[in-house]
Amino acid sequence: ACPLPAGGPIIDTHIHIWKLPRSSPPVSDFGTYPGTPTDGFCCTINASNPSGAVPWLQQDALIPDYQANWGGRRVNQIVVIESSVGVTPANIMQSNLWMLKVAAEDTNGPDGGSKILSVVGCLDTTESTATFQQQLTQLAKNPLFVGIRLGDLGSIFNAGAPSTFANLQPNVVPNLKMMATLGLQIDSNGIPGAVLAQIGQATGISIVMDHFASEGNTFTPSDAWYADMQAAAAYPGLHIK
């Protein structure tokens, strides 16, 4: 591995931003992550936490909050990743446009520019190609928009079917091909590496698997995870963070 040059830039490639409640301005996308009593809660609902509330998440997460941490101030720039859980099709463009607006207006980065290097947004790849193209064309005009993340707007697979390439919903591959022609990429959350490799081979799109490729941060991966990573490695345009 190449060592980081002395004094070289530090890029944090995965943060989320929001202002709560998300159903109110300026976000106004009605997302349910991380959730509030107003917006509802999307996650961690179980016997020990029936409300789904996670107190350390239920607070604003904006660039000044990031800068308030010593580690945040050492980072030169960041990549904002969508957190659009629970956002409906009617509000998904607002979710993207708000993130891009924050990125454009920020002045906490190098030489008074934006701390936000780029934005990985969210669109529904199961939408009709006409709708997807209309939304993608609008977002791709902004140079801060570099792609979307799959996994937070519902499944890309046919309902009730195994998560395999053969069971992708019909518009997914054509829509991802459209992105690839524009030089955009996808992040992925919770989609098998074997399927992503096949998607890459079919579309030519660059892919990033988030969260240690769903390893779970235990650092004790299973044999199944190793096997899936071997399958993922068949596509050279697939990366992990």
mmCIF file of C-alpha atoms in Angstrom:
data_model
loop_
_atom_site.group_PDB
_atom_site.id
_atom_site.type_symbol
_atom_site.label_atom_id
_atom_site.label_comp_id
_atom_site.label_asym_id
_atom_site.label_seq_id
_atom_site.Cartn_x
_atom_site.Cartn_y
_atom_site.Cartn_z
ATOM 1 C CA ALA A 1 0.000 0.000 0.000
ATOM 2 C CA CYS A 2 1.184 3.541 -0.713
ATOM 3 C CA PRO A 3 1.837 5.590 2.422
ATOM 4 C CA LEU A 4 -0.057 8.866 2.740
ATOM 5 C CA PRO A 5 2.280 11.719 1.803
ATOM 6 C CA ALA A 6 3.247 13.920 4.732
ATOM 7 C CA GLY A 7 0.687 16.688 4.955
ATOM 8 C CA GLY A 8 -1.532 14.980 2.375
ATOM 9 C CA PRO A 9 -5.302 15.407 2.435
ATOM 10 C CA ILE A 10 -7.533 13.295 4.671
ATOM 11 C CA ILE A 11 -10.882 12.362 3.087
ATOM 12 C CA ASP A 12 -13.683 10.866 5.180
ATOM 13 C CA THR A 13 -15.533 8.842 2.560
ATOM 14 C CA HIS A 14 -18.752 8.095 4.441
ATOM 15 C CA ILE A 15 -20.817 10.412 6.601
ATOM 16 C CA HIS A 16 -24.546 11.127 6.830
ATOM 17 C CA ILE A 17 -26.173 14.485 7.428
ATOM 18 C CA TRP A 18 -29.657 15.457 8.590
ATOM 19 C CA LYS A 19 -31.584 18.063 10.538
ATOM 20 C CA LEU A 20 -34.446 16.798 12.662
ATOM 21 C CA PRO A 21 -37.291 16.413 12.227
ATOM 22 C CA ARG A 22 -36.735 15.475 8.604
ATOM 23 C CA SER A 23 -40.378 16.191 7.805
ATOM 24 C CA SER A 24 -39.768 19.913 8.438
ATOM 25 C CA PRO A 25 -37.631 22.455 6.557
ATOM 26 C CA PRO A 26 -34.887 22.544 5.509
ATOM 27 C CA VAL A 27 -34.738 18.769 4.837
ATOM 28 C CA SER A 28 -38.457 18.180 4.194
ATOM 29 C CA ASP A 29 -37.995 14.650 2.835
ATOM 30 C CA PHE A 30 -39.994 12.834 5.547
ATOM 31 C CA GLY A 31 -37.254 10.243 6.068
ATOM 32 C CA THR A 32 -37.471 7.985 9.102
ATOM 33 C CA TYR A 33 -33.726 7.698 9.786
ATOM 34 C CA PRO A 34 -32.597 8.242 12.474
ATOM 35 C CA GLY A 35 -36.191 8.945 13.454
ATOM 36 C CA THR A 36 -38.111 11.225 15.796
ATOM 37 C CA PRO A 37 -41.567 11.053 17.379
ATOM 38 C CA THR A 38 -42.696 13.356 14.547
ATOM 39 C CA ASP A 39 -41.099 11.409 11.695
ATOM 40 C CA GLY A 40 -41.443 7.908 13.146
ATOM 41 C CA PHE A 41 -38.589 5.459 13.614
ATOM 42 C CA CYS A 42 -37.149 3.078 11.062
ATOM 43 C CA CYS A 43 -34.636 0.984 12.946
ATOM 44 C CA THR A 44 -33.663 -1.123 15.948
ATOM 45 C CA ILE A 45 -37.236 -1.893 17.008
ATOM 46 C CA ASN A 46 -37.068 -5.008 19.152
ATOM 47 C CA ALA A 47 -38.103 -6.302 22.563
ATOM 48 C CA SER A 48 -35.415 -4.300 24.352
ATOM 49 C CA ASN A 49 -36.088 -1.130 22.345
ATOM 50 C CA PRO A 50 -39.750 -1.156 21.253
ATOM 51 C CA SER A 51 -39.772 2.519 20.249
ATOM 52 C CA GLY A 52 -36.784 2.346 17.904
ATOM 53 C CA ALA A 53 -35.291 5.465 19.470
ATOM 54 C CA VAL A 54 -31.489 5.661 19.601
ATOM 55 C CA PRO A 55 -30.715 8.754 21.736
ATOM 56 C CA TRP A 56 -27.211 9.372 20.433
ATOM 57 C CA LEU A 57 -28.598 9.449 16.870
ATOM 58 C CA GLN A 58 -31.666 11.571 17.592
ATOM 59 C CA GLN A 59 -29.894 14.880 17.177
ATOM 60 C CA ASP A 60 -28.888 17.095 14.286
ATOM 61 C CA ALA A 61 -25.924 15.917 12.215
ATOM 62 C CA LEU A 62 -24.723 18.843 10.125
ATOM 63 C CA ILE A 63 -21.291 20.097 9.105
ATOM 64 C CA PRO A 64 -20.883 22.368 12.175
ATOM 65 C CA ASP A 65 -21.584 19.306 14.341
ATOM 66 C CA TYR A 66 -18.893 17.393 12.450
ATOM 67 C CA GLN A 67 -16.485 20.308 12.846
ATOM 68 C CA ALA A 68 -17.138 20.411 16.588
ATOM 69 C CA ASN A 69 -15.166 17.176 16.943
ATOM 70 C CA TRP A 70 -11.379 17.291 16.968
ATOM 71 C CA GLY A 71 -11.249 14.452 14.452
ATOM 72 C CA GLY A 72 -13.665 16.258 12.149
ATOM 73 C CA ARG A 73 -11.493 19.354 12.096
ATOM 74 C CA ARG A 74 -8.484 17.276 11.016
ATOM 75 C CA VAL A 75 -10.351 15.898 8.000
ATOM 76 C CA ASN A 76 -9.911 17.980 4.850
ATOM 77 C CA GLN A 77 -13.061 16.915 3.022
ATOM 78 C CA ILE A 78 -15.908 14.438 3.312
ATOM 79 C CA VAL A 79 -18.220 12.403 1.103
ATOM 80 C CA VAL A 80 -21.879 12.641 2.097
ATOM 81 C CA ILE A 81 -23.807 9.383 1.702
ATOM 82 C CA GLU A 82 -27.592 9.427 1.595
ATOM 83 C CA SER A 83 -29.627 8.241 4.563
ATOM 84 C CA SER A 84 -32.992 8.272 2.807
ATOM 85 C CA VAL A 85 -34.674 5.417 4.660
ATOM 86 C CA GLY A 86 -38.442 5.846 4.548
ATOM 87 C CA VAL A 87 -38.391 8.570 1.885
ATOM 88 C CA THR A 88 -41.206 8.084 -0.626
ATOM 89 C CA PRO A 89 -40.882 8.600 -4.412
ATOM 90 C CA ALA A 90 -42.664 11.926 -4.061
ATOM 91 C CA ASN A 91 -39.923 13.259 -1.778
ATOM 92 C CA ILE A 92 -36.775 11.559 -3.068
ATOM 93 C CA MET A 93 -35.661 14.470 -5.260
ATOM 94 C CA GLN A 94 -36.020 16.835 -2.308
ATOM 95 C CA SER A 95 -33.755 14.531 -0.289
ATOM 96 C CA ASN A 96 -31.042 14.755 -2.958
ATOM 97 C CA LEU A 97 -31.449 18.472 -3.608
ATOM 98 C CA TRP A 98 -31.141 19.305 0.087
ATOM 99 C CA MET A 99 -27.832 17.407 0.385
ATOM 100 C CA LEU A 100 -26.484 19.133 -2.725
ATOM 101 C CA LYS A 101 -27.583 22.530 -1.394
ATOM 102 C CA VAL A 102 -25.732 21.934 1.876
ATOM 103 C CA ALA A 103 -22.642 20.904 -0.092
ATOM 104 C CA ALA A 104 -22.768 23.967 -2.330
ATOM 105 C CA GLU A 105 -23.204 26.432 0.532
ATOM 106 C CA ASP A 106 -20.645 25.029 2.962
ATOM 107 C CA THR A 107 -17.450 27.015 3.592
ATOM 108 C CA ASN A 108 -15.646 24.748 6.084
ATOM 109 C CA GLY A 109 -13.340 23.117 3.533
ATOM 110 C CA PRO A 110 -9.953 23.976 2.052
ATOM 111 C CA ASP A 111 -9.486 27.689 1.234
ATOM 112 C CA GLY A 112 -13.001 28.477 2.383
ATOM 113 C CA GLY A 113 -14.594 26.060 -0.079
ATOM 114 C CA SER A 114 -16.945 23.239 0.752
ATOM 115 C CA LYS A 115 -15.992 20.597 3.269
ATOM 116 C CA ILE A 116 -18.163 18.268 1.165
ATOM 117 C CA LEU A 117 -16.179 16.794 -1.704
ATOM 118 C CA SER A 118 -19.124 14.926 -3.231
ATOM 119 C CA VAL A 119 -22.601 13.560 -2.597
ATOM 120 C CA VAL A 120 -23.792 9.984 -3.094
ATOM 121 C CA GLY A 121 -27.544 10.420 -3.320
ATOM 122 C CA CYS A 122 -30.499 8.101 -3.637
ATOM 123 C CA LEU A 123 -32.858 7.211 -6.482
ATOM 124 C CA ASP A 124 -35.127 4.222 -6.976
ATOM 125 C CA THR A 125 -33.548 2.069 -9.690
ATOM 126 C CA THR A 126 -36.754 0.044 -10.010
ATOM 127 C CA GLU A 127 -38.564 3.110 -11.404
ATOM 128 C CA SER A 128 -39.446 3.281 -15.079
ATOM 129 C CA THR A 129 -36.474 4.221 -17.240
ATOM 130 C CA ALA A 130 -38.235 7.438 -18.275
ATOM 131 C CA THR A 131 -38.752 8.601 -14.669
ATOM 132 C CA PHE A 132 -35.280 7.516 -13.649
ATOM 133 C CA GLN A 133 -33.692 9.325 -16.592
ATOM 134 C CA GLN A 134 -35.564 12.533 -15.787
ATOM 135 C CA GLN A 135 -34.425 12.482 -12.161
ATOM 136 C CA LEU A 136 -30.885 11.412 -12.954
ATOM 137 C CA THR A 137 -30.429 14.069 -15.631
ATOM 138 C CA GLN A 138 -31.434 16.796 -13.202
ATOM 139 C CA LEU A 139 -29.053 15.609 -10.490
ATOM 140 C CA ALA A 140 -26.129 14.805 -12.780
ATOM 141 C CA LYS A 141 -25.935 18.453 -13.863
ATOM 142 C CA ASN A 142 -24.462 19.165 -10.431
ATOM 143 C CA PRO A 143 -20.746 18.213 -10.338
ATOM 144 C CA LEU A 144 -21.023 17.414 -6.621
ATOM 145 C CA PHE A 145 -23.391 14.532 -7.429
ATOM 146 C CA VAL A 146 -21.331 11.391 -8.106
ATOM 147 C CA GLY A 147 -23.898 8.596 -7.855
ATOM 148 C CA ILE A 148 -26.448 6.845 -5.660
ATOM 149 C CA ARG A 149 -26.567 4.210 -2.957
ATOM 150 C CA LEU A 150 -28.642 1.071 -3.356
ATOM 151 C CA GLY A 151 -30.350 -0.563 -0.408
ATOM 152 C CA ASP A 152 -32.296 2.156 1.448
ATOM 153 C CA LEU A 153 -35.352 2.570 -0.817
ATOM 154 C CA GLY A 154 -36.539 -1.011 -0.799
ATOM 155 C CA SER A 155 -35.370 -4.113 -2.563
ATOM 156 C CA ILE A 156 -33.995 -4.180 -6.107
ATOM 157 C CA PHE A 157 -35.068 -7.837 -6.281
ATOM 158 C CA ASN A 158 -38.425 -9.310 -7.227
ATOM 159 C CA ALA A 159 -40.684 -9.712 -4.209
ATOM 160 C CA GLY A 160 -40.378 -13.066 -2.484
ATOM 161 C CA ALA A 161 -37.473 -14.187 -4.672
ATOM 162 C CA PRO A 162 -33.883 -14.933 -3.641
ATOM 163 C CA SER A 163 -31.360 -12.084 -3.904
ATOM 164 C CA THR A 164 -29.752 -13.178 -7.171
ATOM 165 C CA PHE A 165 -28.906 -11.405 -10.409
ATOM 166 C CA ALA A 166 -31.606 -13.370 -12.232
ATOM 167 C CA ASN A 167 -34.202 -11.966 -9.819
ATOM 168 C CA LEU A 168 -33.377 -8.264 -10.251
ATOM 169 C CA GLN A 169 -36.424 -6.156 -11.027
ATOM 170 C CA PRO A 170 -36.540 -5.416 -14.765
ATOM 171 C CA ASN A 171 -35.567 -1.726 -14.739
ATOM 172 C CA VAL A 172 -32.521 -2.028 -12.474
ATOM 173 C CA VAL A 173 -29.898 -2.976 -15.078
ATOM 174 C CA PRO A 174 -31.073 -0.491 -17.761
ATOM 175 C CA ASN A 175 -31.107 2.323 -15.192
ATOM 176 C CA LEU A 176 -27.637 1.454 -13.939
ATOM 177 C CA LYS A 177 -26.339 1.330 -17.513
ATOM 178 C CA MET A 178 -27.693 4.846 -17.889
ATOM 179 C CA MET A 179 -25.667 5.919 -14.862
ATOM 180 C CA ALA A 180 -22.520 4.239 -16.155
ATOM 181 C CA THR A 181 -22.691 6.194 -19.415
ATOM 182 C CA LEU A 182 -22.594 9.397 -17.337
ATOM 183 C CA GLY A 183 -19.550 8.249 -15.372
ATOM 184 C CA LEU A 184 -21.532 7.871 -12.147
ATOM 185 C CA GLN A 185 -21.099 5.157 -9.515
ATOM 186 C CA ILE A 186 -23.132 3.234 -6.971
ATOM 187 C CA ASP A 187 -22.595 2.557 -3.303
ATOM 188 C CA SER A 188 -24.267 -0.581 -2.038
ATOM 189 C CA ASN A 189 -25.705 -1.487 1.350
ATOM 190 C CA GLY A 190 -26.642 -5.106 2.020
ATOM 191 C CA ILE A 191 -26.527 -6.483 -1.544
ATOM 192 C CA PRO A 192 -24.441 -9.660 -2.065
ATOM 193 C CA GLY A 193 -21.033 -9.151 -3.656
ATOM 194 C CA ALA A 194 -21.708 -11.914 -6.164
ATOM 195 C CA VAL A 195 -24.754 -10.039 -7.446
ATOM 196 C CA LEU A 196 -22.867 -6.743 -7.542
ATOM 197 C CA ALA A 197 -20.102 -8.316 -9.620
ATOM 198 C CA GLN A 198 -22.694 -9.474 -12.141
ATOM 199 C CA ILE A 199 -24.300 -6.027 -12.135
ATOM 200 C CA GLY A 200 -20.899 -4.512 -12.816
ATOM 201 C CA GLN A 201 -20.196 -6.909 -15.646
ATOM 202 C CA ALA A 202 -23.603 -6.157 -17.193
ATOM 203 C CA THR A 203 -23.413 -2.368 -16.877
ATOM 204 C CA GLY A 204 -19.775 -1.315 -16.544
ATOM 205 C CA ILE A 205 -20.599 0.822 -13.508
ATOM 206 C CA SER A 206 -18.138 1.468 -10.671
ATOM 207 C CA ILE A 207 -19.342 -0.041 -7.356
ATOM 208 C CA VAL A 208 -18.472 0.549 -3.703
ATOM 209 C CA MET A 209 -19.663 -1.889 -1.031
ATOM 210 C CA ASP A 210 -20.338 -0.046 2.237
ATOM 211 C CA HIS A 211 -19.859 -1.156 5.845
ATOM 212 C CA PHE A 212 -17.128 -3.736 5.248
ATOM 213 C CA ALA A 213 -19.361 -5.369 2.632
ATOM 214 C CA SER A 214 -21.942 -6.214 5.325
ATOM 215 C CA GLU A 215 -19.361 -8.117 7.348
ATOM 216 C CA GLY A 216 -20.892 -6.557 10.452
ATOM 217 C CA ASN A 217 -17.746 -4.963 11.899
ATOM 218 C CA THR A 218 -17.024 -8.066 13.962
ATOM 219 C CA PHE A 219 -13.727 -8.755 12.176
ATOM 220 C CA THR A 220 -14.559 -12.450 12.391
ATOM 221 C CA PRO A 221 -16.098 -12.995 8.947
ATOM 222 C CA SER A 222 -17.915 -16.196 8.134
ATOM 223 C CA ASP A 223 -16.948 -18.656 5.420
ATOM 224 C CA ALA A 224 -19.996 -17.460 3.480
ATOM 225 C CA TRP A 225 -18.693 -13.875 3.590
ATOM 226 C CA TYR A 226 -15.287 -15.000 2.309
ATOM 227 C CA ALA A 227 -16.948 -16.901 -0.508
ATOM 228 C CA ASP A 228 -19.054 -13.880 -1.427
ATOM 229 C CA MET A 229 -15.943 -11.676 -1.507
ATOM 230 C CA GLN A 230 -14.272 -14.152 -3.857
ATOM 231 C CA ALA A 231 -17.273 -13.849 -6.150
ATOM 232 C CA ALA A 232 -17.230 -10.054 -5.853
ATOM 233 C CA ALA A 233 -13.571 -9.984 -6.889
ATOM 234 C CA ALA A 234 -14.555 -11.198 -10.352
ATOM 235 C CA TYR A 235 -15.426 -7.592 -11.220
ATOM 236 C CA PRO A 236 -12.398 -5.252 -11.074
ATOM 237 C CA GLY A 237 -14.572 -2.165 -10.730
ATOM 238 C CA LEU A 238 -15.898 -3.245 -7.331
ATOM 239 C CA HIS A 239 -14.404 -1.768 -4.143
ATOM 240 C CA ILE A 240 -15.043 -1.991 -0.387
ATOM 241 C CA LYS A 241 -14.978 0.606 2.350
#
